[in-house]
Short mmCIF file of C-alpha atoms in Angstrom, two decimals:
data_model
loop_
_atom_site.label_atom_id
_atom_site.label_comp_id
_atom_site.label_asym_id
_atom_site.label_seq_id
_atom_site.Cartn_x
_atom_site.Cartn_y
_atom_site.Cartn_z
CA MET A 1 21.03 29.38 129.53
CA VAL A 2 17.23 29.28 129.29
CA GLN A 3 15.77 26.33 127.43
CA ILE A 4 12.27 25.03 126.74
CA ASN A 5 11.58 22.16 129.12
CA ALA A 6 10.68 18.70 127.88
CA LEU A 7 7.02 17.68 127.64
CA ASP A 8 5.76 14.29 126.51
CA ILE A 9 2.86 15.56 124.40
CA SER A 10 2.04 12.00 123.28
CA ARG A 11 0.27 11.62 126.63
CA LEU A 12 -2.17 14.41 125.80
CA ARG A 13 -5.60 13.75 124.37
CA ASN A 14 -6.18 14.92 120.81
CA ASP A 15 -8.10 18.06 121.79
CA GLU A 16 -5.58 18.87 124.54
CA ASP A 17 -2.68 18.35 122.19
CA PHE A 18 -4.13 20.64 119.55
CA GLY A 19 -5.16 23.24 122.13
CA TYR A 20 -1.70 23.30 123.71
CA GLN A 21 0.10 23.47 120.38
CA SER A 22 -2.24 26.22 119.17
CA ARG A 23 -1.27 28.32 122.18
CA VAL A 24 2.40 27.67 121.46
CA LEU A 25 1.96 28.71 117.83
CA SER A 26 0.01 31.83 118.80
CA MET A 27 2.76 32.88 121.19
CA ALA A 28 5.45 32.09 118.64
CA THR A 29 3.72 34.14 115.94
CA ALA A 30 3.48 37.14 118.26
CA MET A 31 6.88 36.92 119.95
CA LEU A 32 9.34 35.23 117.58
CA THR A 33 9.75 37.91 114.95
CA GLN A 34 13.43 37.59 114.02
CA GLU A 35 14.23 36.77 110.42
CA VAL A 36 15.68 33.43 111.43
CA ASP A 37 12.49 32.53 113.32
CA THR A 38 10.06 33.11 110.43
CA PRO A 39 10.58 29.87 108.44
CA VAL A 40 10.52 27.78 111.62
CA VAL A 41 7.21 29.27 112.76
CA ALA A 42 5.72 29.03 109.25
CA ALA A 43 6.65 25.36 108.90
CA TYR A 44 5.12 24.60 112.28
CA GLN A 45 1.92 26.46 111.37
CA THR A 46 1.48 24.49 108.15
CA VAL A 47 1.59 21.14 109.93
CA LEU A 48 -0.65 22.29 112.79
CA THR A 49 -3.23 23.61 110.31
CA ALA A 50 -3.47 20.15 108.76
CA PHE A 51 -4.07 18.67 112.23
CA ASP A 52 -6.81 21.25 112.83
CA GLU A 53 -8.55 20.42 109.54
CA ALA A 54 -8.47 16.70 110.33
CA LEU A 55 -10.05 17.28 113.73
CA LYS A 56 -12.79 19.43 112.18
CA GLN A 57 -13.53 16.87 109.49
CA ALA A 58 -13.81 14.13 112.10
CA SER A 59 -16.40 16.04 114.12
CA LYS A 60 -18.81 17.19 111.40
CA ASN A 61 -20.96 15.71 108.68
CA SER A 62 -22.85 17.82 106.15
CA GLN A 63 -25.87 15.49 106.30
CA THR A 64 -26.42 15.76 110.07
CA ALA A 65 -28.92 18.62 109.80
CA ALA A 66 -30.84 16.87 107.00
CA VAL A 67 -31.08 13.68 109.04
CA ALA A 68 -32.34 15.58 112.08
CA ALA A 69 -34.94 17.44 110.00
CA ALA A 70 -36.18 14.23 108.38
CA ASP A 71 -36.42 12.55 111.77
CA GLU A 72 -38.39 15.50 113.13
CA GLU A 73 -40.88 15.14 110.28
CA VAL A 74 -41.32 11.43 111.02
CA ASP A 75 -41.80 12.18 114.72
CA HIS A 76 -44.38 14.85 113.89
CA LEU A 77 -46.42 12.53 111.68
CA TYR A 78 -46.25 9.53 113.98
CA THR A 79 -47.27 11.64 116.97
CA GLY A 80 -50.09 13.15 114.92
CA LEU A 81 -51.33 9.70 113.88
CA THR A 82 -51.26 8.54 117.49
CA LEU A 83 -53.23 11.55 118.71
CA TYR A 84 -55.69 11.20 115.83
CA LEU A 85 -56.39 7.57 116.70
CA ARG A 86 -56.76 8.41 120.39
CA SER A 87 -59.35 11.03 119.47
CA LEU A 88 -61.24 8.45 117.39
CA ALA A 89 -61.41 6.21 120.43
CA TYR A 90 -63.99 8.77 121.68
CA HIS A 91 -65.94 8.78 118.41
CA PRO A 92 -69.72 8.56 118.86
CA ALA A 93 -70.00 5.78 116.27
CA GLU A 94 -69.26 2.43 117.90
CA ALA A 95 -67.73 0.90 114.77
CA THR A 96 -65.26 3.78 114.45
CA ARG A 97 -64.52 3.68 118.14
CA MET A 98 -63.80 -0.06 118.17
CA ALA A 99 -61.68 0.12 115.01
CA ALA A 100 -59.58 2.93 116.48
CA GLU A 101 -59.08 1.03 119.71
CA GLY A 102 -57.91 -1.98 117.71
CA VAL A 103 -55.31 0.09 115.85
CA LEU A 104 -54.16 1.71 119.09
CA ILE A 105 -53.20 -1.75 120.34
CA ILE A 106 -50.51 -1.75 117.63
CA ILE A 107 -49.40 1.79 118.49
CA ASP A 108 -49.23 1.09 122.22
CA LYS A 109 -47.37 -2.17 121.72
CA TYR A 110 -44.33 -0.25 120.45
CA GLY A 111 -44.65 2.58 122.96
CA LYS A 112 -43.34 6.10 122.50
CA LEU A 113 -40.88 5.92 119.62
CA THR A 114 -39.98 9.58 119.22
CA GLY A 115 -36.77 10.65 120.88
CA LEU A 116 -35.20 7.20 120.85
CA PRO A 117 -31.78 6.58 119.28
CA TYR A 118 -32.22 6.27 115.53
CA ASN A 119 -31.43 2.55 115.29
CA GLN A 120 -33.86 1.68 118.06
CA GLN A 121 -36.57 4.06 116.86
CA TYR A 122 -36.58 3.03 113.23
CA GLY A 123 -36.27 -0.65 113.98
CA ALA A 124 -39.45 -0.49 116.07
CA LEU A 125 -41.09 1.91 113.60
CA GLN A 126 -40.50 -0.51 110.75
CA ASN A 127 -42.34 -3.25 112.65
CA SER A 128 -45.13 -0.87 113.61
CA MET A 129 -45.60 0.29 110.02
CA GLN A 130 -45.70 -3.30 108.76
CA GLU A 131 -48.62 -4.01 111.05
CA LEU A 132 -50.39 -0.74 110.28
CA THR A 133 -50.15 -1.12 106.50
CA ALA A 134 -51.38 -4.71 106.82
CA LEU A 135 -54.66 -3.58 108.44
CA PRO A 136 -57.83 -4.64 106.62
CA GLU A 137 -58.83 -2.26 103.86
CA GLU A 138 -62.16 -1.59 105.51
CA THR A 139 -60.40 -0.42 108.69
CA ILE A 140 -58.09 1.89 106.76
CA THR A 141 -61.08 3.31 104.87
CA LEU A 142 -63.29 3.68 107.95
CA LEU A 143 -60.60 5.53 109.90
CA HIS A 144 -59.27 7.48 106.88
CA LEU A 145 -55.75 6.18 107.47
CA ALA A 146 -54.58 6.00 103.86
CA ASP A 147 -53.18 9.53 103.72
CA TRP A 148 -51.55 9.16 107.14
CA LEU A 149 -49.81 5.91 106.24
CA ALA A 150 -48.74 7.09 102.79
CA GLU A 151 -47.18 10.31 104.09
CA LEU A 152 -45.57 8.55 107.03
CA SER A 153 -44.05 5.95 104.70
CA SER A 154 -42.68 8.72 102.49
CA ALA A 155 -41.23 10.57 105.50
CA ILE A 156 -39.52 7.40 106.72
CA ALA A 157 -38.07 6.84 103.25
CA ARG A 158 -36.74 10.41 103.23
CA PHE A 159 -35.13 9.84 106.61
CA GLN A 160 -33.52 6.60 105.49
CA ASN A 161 -32.18 8.31 102.36
CA ALA A 162 -30.67 11.14 104.41
CA ARG A 163 -29.19 8.62 106.86
CA ASP A 164 -27.67 6.63 103.99
CA MET A 165 -26.06 9.79 102.63
CA GLN A 166 -24.74 10.61 106.09
CA THR A 167 -23.26 7.13 106.43
CA ALA A 168 -21.71 7.28 102.96
CA GLU A 169 -20.07 10.61 103.73
CA GLN A 170 -18.71 9.32 107.01
CA SER A 171 -17.35 6.21 105.30
CA ASN A 172 -15.44 8.44 102.92
CA TYR A 173 -13.72 10.12 105.83
CA GLN A 174 -10.09 9.13 105.80
CA VAL A 175 -9.71 6.69 108.64
CA GLY A 176 -6.54 7.45 110.53
CA LEU A 177 -6.21 11.00 109.21
CA VAL A 178 -6.39 12.49 112.71
CA LYS A 179 -3.73 10.09 113.92
CA GLU A 180 -1.55 10.80 110.91
CA THR A 181 -1.77 14.59 111.18
CA ARG A 182 -1.32 14.53 114.94
CA THR A 183 1.84 12.45 114.57
CA ALA A 184 3.14 15.02 112.10
CA ALA A 185 2.16 17.92 114.39
CA ASP A 186 3.83 16.32 117.40
CA ALA A 187 6.99 15.78 115.38
CA ALA A 188 6.84 19.40 114.19
CA TYR A 189 6.46 20.56 117.80
CA LYS A 190 9.59 18.67 118.83
CA GLN A 191 11.49 20.14 115.88
CA PHE A 192 10.22 23.61 116.74
CA VAL A 193 11.34 23.28 120.38
CA ALA A 194 14.75 21.99 119.31
CA SER A 195 15.15 24.90 116.88
CA ILE A 196 14.22 27.58 119.42
CA ASN A 197 16.49 26.05 122.05
CA ALA A 198 19.31 26.04 119.50
CA PHE A 199 18.60 29.66 118.53
CA ALA A 200 18.74 30.73 122.18
CA ILE A 201 22.21 29.24 122.41
CA ALA A 202 23.45 30.44 119.03
CA PHE A 203 21.99 33.95 119.01
CA GLY A 204 21.65 34.68 122.72
CA GLU A 205 18.75 34.83 125.13
CA THR A 206 17.65 38.40 124.45
CA ASN A 207 15.04 37.56 121.82
CA TYR A 208 13.98 34.21 123.28
CA ALA A 209 13.98 34.33 127.09
CA THR A 210 10.47 35.75 127.48
CA PHE A 211 8.98 33.27 125.03
CA ILE A 212 10.80 30.33 126.59
CA ASN A 213 9.80 31.31 130.13
CA GLN A 214 6.15 31.58 129.15
CA MET A 215 6.30 28.23 127.39
CA ASN A 216 7.79 26.65 130.49
CA VAL A 217 4.87 27.95 132.55
CA MET A 218 2.47 26.30 130.10
CA ILE A 219 4.49 23.10 130.18
CA ALA A 220 4.42 23.04 133.98
CA ASP A 221 0.63 23.38 133.89
CA MET A 222 0.30 20.50 131.41
CA GLN A 223 2.65 18.31 133.47
CA ALA A 224 0.60 19.01 136.59
CA GLU A 225 -2.59 18.04 134.77
CA LEU A 226 -1.05 14.82 133.44
CA LYS A 227 0.19 13.92 136.92
CA ALA A 228 -3.23 14.59 138.45
CA ARG A 229 -4.90 12.51 135.76
CA LYS A 230 -2.56 9.62 136.41
CA THR A 231 -3.29 9.83 140.13
CA ARG A 232 -7.04 9.84 139.52
CA ALA A 233 -6.75 6.82 137.25
CA GLU A 234 -4.68 4.91 139.81
CA ASN A 235 -7.12 5.75 142.61
CA ALA A 236 -10.06 4.65 140.50
CA LYS A 237 -8.28 1.39 139.70
CA GLU A 238 -7.63 0.75 143.40
CA GLU A 239 -11.26 1.46 144.28
CA THR A 240 -12.44 -0.97 141.62
CA ALA A 241 -10.06 -3.65 142.88
CA THR A 242 -11.34 -3.34 146.45
CA GLU A 243 -15.04 -3.53 145.58
#
């Protein structure tokens, strides 16, 4: 009597678990078409859909694009200010030239800020802006920095607002939802396997043998991958111990 082999899916990573179970459901939908199969497949699909939605929610945030766009605007302005000041360092008027070189000391002290991780970039940028906005009024007037600093301050505020909204959305994400829905999906998988194995015994192999054989091929592949992963982990542990 053909039966679906056992597989400890708890050892799979979340994405592997969902990917494997999705393949099982796809095969079941296509191959298990008997009237008795329909409610079993439907119940399994409902639980797996919830797992899918949890995984999607965990990996996306509607504010990500807004944060990236706001950061790009800040980068554009800060780079423009830096290039502007470097051009003034070649100004024919000595007073302008010296003033620009003095401001560039502040810019160069913090180095290239664009492209850094947000926390690092905006921590340094905050310090840089504090020094720039504290420049003597005559320097700001001579170098025409007022518009630059005002727009850069506004752009930074827009970034911080977008980042706050991103953080708030992420905090509203239900912590543990992926774990909860995976647990339910894994339990549904076990129930599904038990049901199909029981059907193969009760109603005969004719309508189930092909499905079960294909599932067992998939299970063998997953078992081989888990075994190889365990071996790699053990080898890495031994290498670390001998160093």
